[in-house]
Short mmCIF file of C-alpha atoms in Angstrom, two decimals:
data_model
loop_
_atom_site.label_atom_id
_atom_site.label_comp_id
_atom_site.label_asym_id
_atom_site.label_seq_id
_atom_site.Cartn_x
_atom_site.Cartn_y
_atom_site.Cartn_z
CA UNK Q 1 0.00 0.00 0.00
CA UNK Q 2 1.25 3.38 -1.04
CA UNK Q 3 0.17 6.61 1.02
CA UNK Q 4 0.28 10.80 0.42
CA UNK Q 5 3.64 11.65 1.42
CA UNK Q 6 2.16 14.04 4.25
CA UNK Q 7 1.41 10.74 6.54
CA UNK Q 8 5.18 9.89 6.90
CA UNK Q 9 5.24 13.61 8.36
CA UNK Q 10 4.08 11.84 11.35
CA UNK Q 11 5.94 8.48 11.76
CA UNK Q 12 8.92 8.44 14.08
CA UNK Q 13 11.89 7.49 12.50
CA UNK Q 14 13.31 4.74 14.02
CA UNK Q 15 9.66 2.79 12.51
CA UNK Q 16 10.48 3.86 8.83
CA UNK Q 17 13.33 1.93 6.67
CA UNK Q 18 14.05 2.26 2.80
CA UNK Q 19 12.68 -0.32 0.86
CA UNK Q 20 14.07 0.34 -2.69
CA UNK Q 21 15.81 3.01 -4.76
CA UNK Q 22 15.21 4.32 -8.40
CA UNK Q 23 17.88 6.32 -9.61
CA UNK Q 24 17.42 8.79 -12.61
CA UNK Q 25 17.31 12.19 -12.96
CA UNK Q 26 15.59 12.76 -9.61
CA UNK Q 27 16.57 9.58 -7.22
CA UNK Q 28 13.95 8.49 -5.84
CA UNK Q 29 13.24 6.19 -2.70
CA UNK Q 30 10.47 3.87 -1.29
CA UNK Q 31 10.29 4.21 2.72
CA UNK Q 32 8.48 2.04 4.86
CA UNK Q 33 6.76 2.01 8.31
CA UNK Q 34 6.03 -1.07 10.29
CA UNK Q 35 2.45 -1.34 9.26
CA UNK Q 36 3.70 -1.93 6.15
CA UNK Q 37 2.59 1.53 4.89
CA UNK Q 38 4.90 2.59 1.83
CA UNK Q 39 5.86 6.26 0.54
CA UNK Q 40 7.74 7.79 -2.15
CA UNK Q 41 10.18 10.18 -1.12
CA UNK Q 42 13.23 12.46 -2.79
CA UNK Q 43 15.24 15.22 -1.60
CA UNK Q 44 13.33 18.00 -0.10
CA UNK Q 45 10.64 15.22 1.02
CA UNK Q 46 9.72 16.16 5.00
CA UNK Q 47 10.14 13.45 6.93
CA UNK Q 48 9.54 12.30 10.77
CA UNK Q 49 7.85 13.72 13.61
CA UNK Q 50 10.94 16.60 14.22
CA UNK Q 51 10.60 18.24 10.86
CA UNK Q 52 13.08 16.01 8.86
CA UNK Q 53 13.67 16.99 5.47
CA UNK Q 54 15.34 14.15 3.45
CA UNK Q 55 18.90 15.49 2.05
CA UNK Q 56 20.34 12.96 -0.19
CA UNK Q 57 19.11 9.61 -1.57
CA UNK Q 58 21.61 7.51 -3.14
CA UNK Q 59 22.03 3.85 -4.37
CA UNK Q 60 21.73 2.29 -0.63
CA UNK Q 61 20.78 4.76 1.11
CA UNK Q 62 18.58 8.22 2.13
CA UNK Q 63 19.86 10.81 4.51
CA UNK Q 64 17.39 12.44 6.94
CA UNK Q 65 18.45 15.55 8.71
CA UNK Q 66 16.54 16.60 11.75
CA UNK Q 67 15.99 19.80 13.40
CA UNK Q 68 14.79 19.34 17.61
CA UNK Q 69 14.69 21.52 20.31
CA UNK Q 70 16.63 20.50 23.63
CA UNK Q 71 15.24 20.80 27.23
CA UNK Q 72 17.34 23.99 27.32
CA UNK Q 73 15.34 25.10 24.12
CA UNK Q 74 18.63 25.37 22.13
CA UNK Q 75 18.22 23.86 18.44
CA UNK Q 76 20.13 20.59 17.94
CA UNK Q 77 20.58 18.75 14.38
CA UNK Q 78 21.03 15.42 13.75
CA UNK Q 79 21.92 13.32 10.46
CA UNK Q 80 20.07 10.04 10.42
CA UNK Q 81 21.08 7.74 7.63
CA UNK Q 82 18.08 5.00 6.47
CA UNK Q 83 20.26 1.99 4.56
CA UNK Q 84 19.08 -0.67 2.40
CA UNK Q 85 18.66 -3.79 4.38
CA UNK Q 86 21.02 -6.73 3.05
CA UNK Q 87 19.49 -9.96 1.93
CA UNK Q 88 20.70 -12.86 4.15
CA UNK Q 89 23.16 -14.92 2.79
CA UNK Q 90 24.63 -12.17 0.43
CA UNK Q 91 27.58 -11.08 0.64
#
């Protein structure tokens, strides 16, 4: 099942992993929560629950950079890097 790209707004991170790739002129990636909900995402796609944007998709992977606020209220950033799963047995 594929969704709007507006629900994975609201997914935590750490429930989302990449799927697939397509690379081409715009590289394109297919994310996936635990429900098995899908979405298409590329660079400037938001993503997560802190106002991720995703930065770079590549062959393996897409990067997710995250803007949060601290107990202190000072504005922290964080890279988080969603990698293509290996197959078992491959190597």
């Amino acid at each position: 099942r594929l969704t709007d790209v507006t629900g994975v707004q609201t997914c935590a991170l750490p429930i989302l992993y990449l799927v697939g790739v397509i690379l081409g002129k715009h590289n394109r990636a297919l994310i996936q929560d635990t429900s098995g909900m899908g979405y298409i995402v590329t660079e400037g796609t938001l993503v997560g629950e802190n106002n991720g944007i995703v930065t770079k998709v590549t062959k393996d992977s897409v990067t997710v950079k995250q803007h949060f606020k601290d107990y202190m209220g000072r504005v922290s950033t964080r890279e988080v890097v969603l990698a293509l799963r290996k197959e078992e047995g491959v190597k």
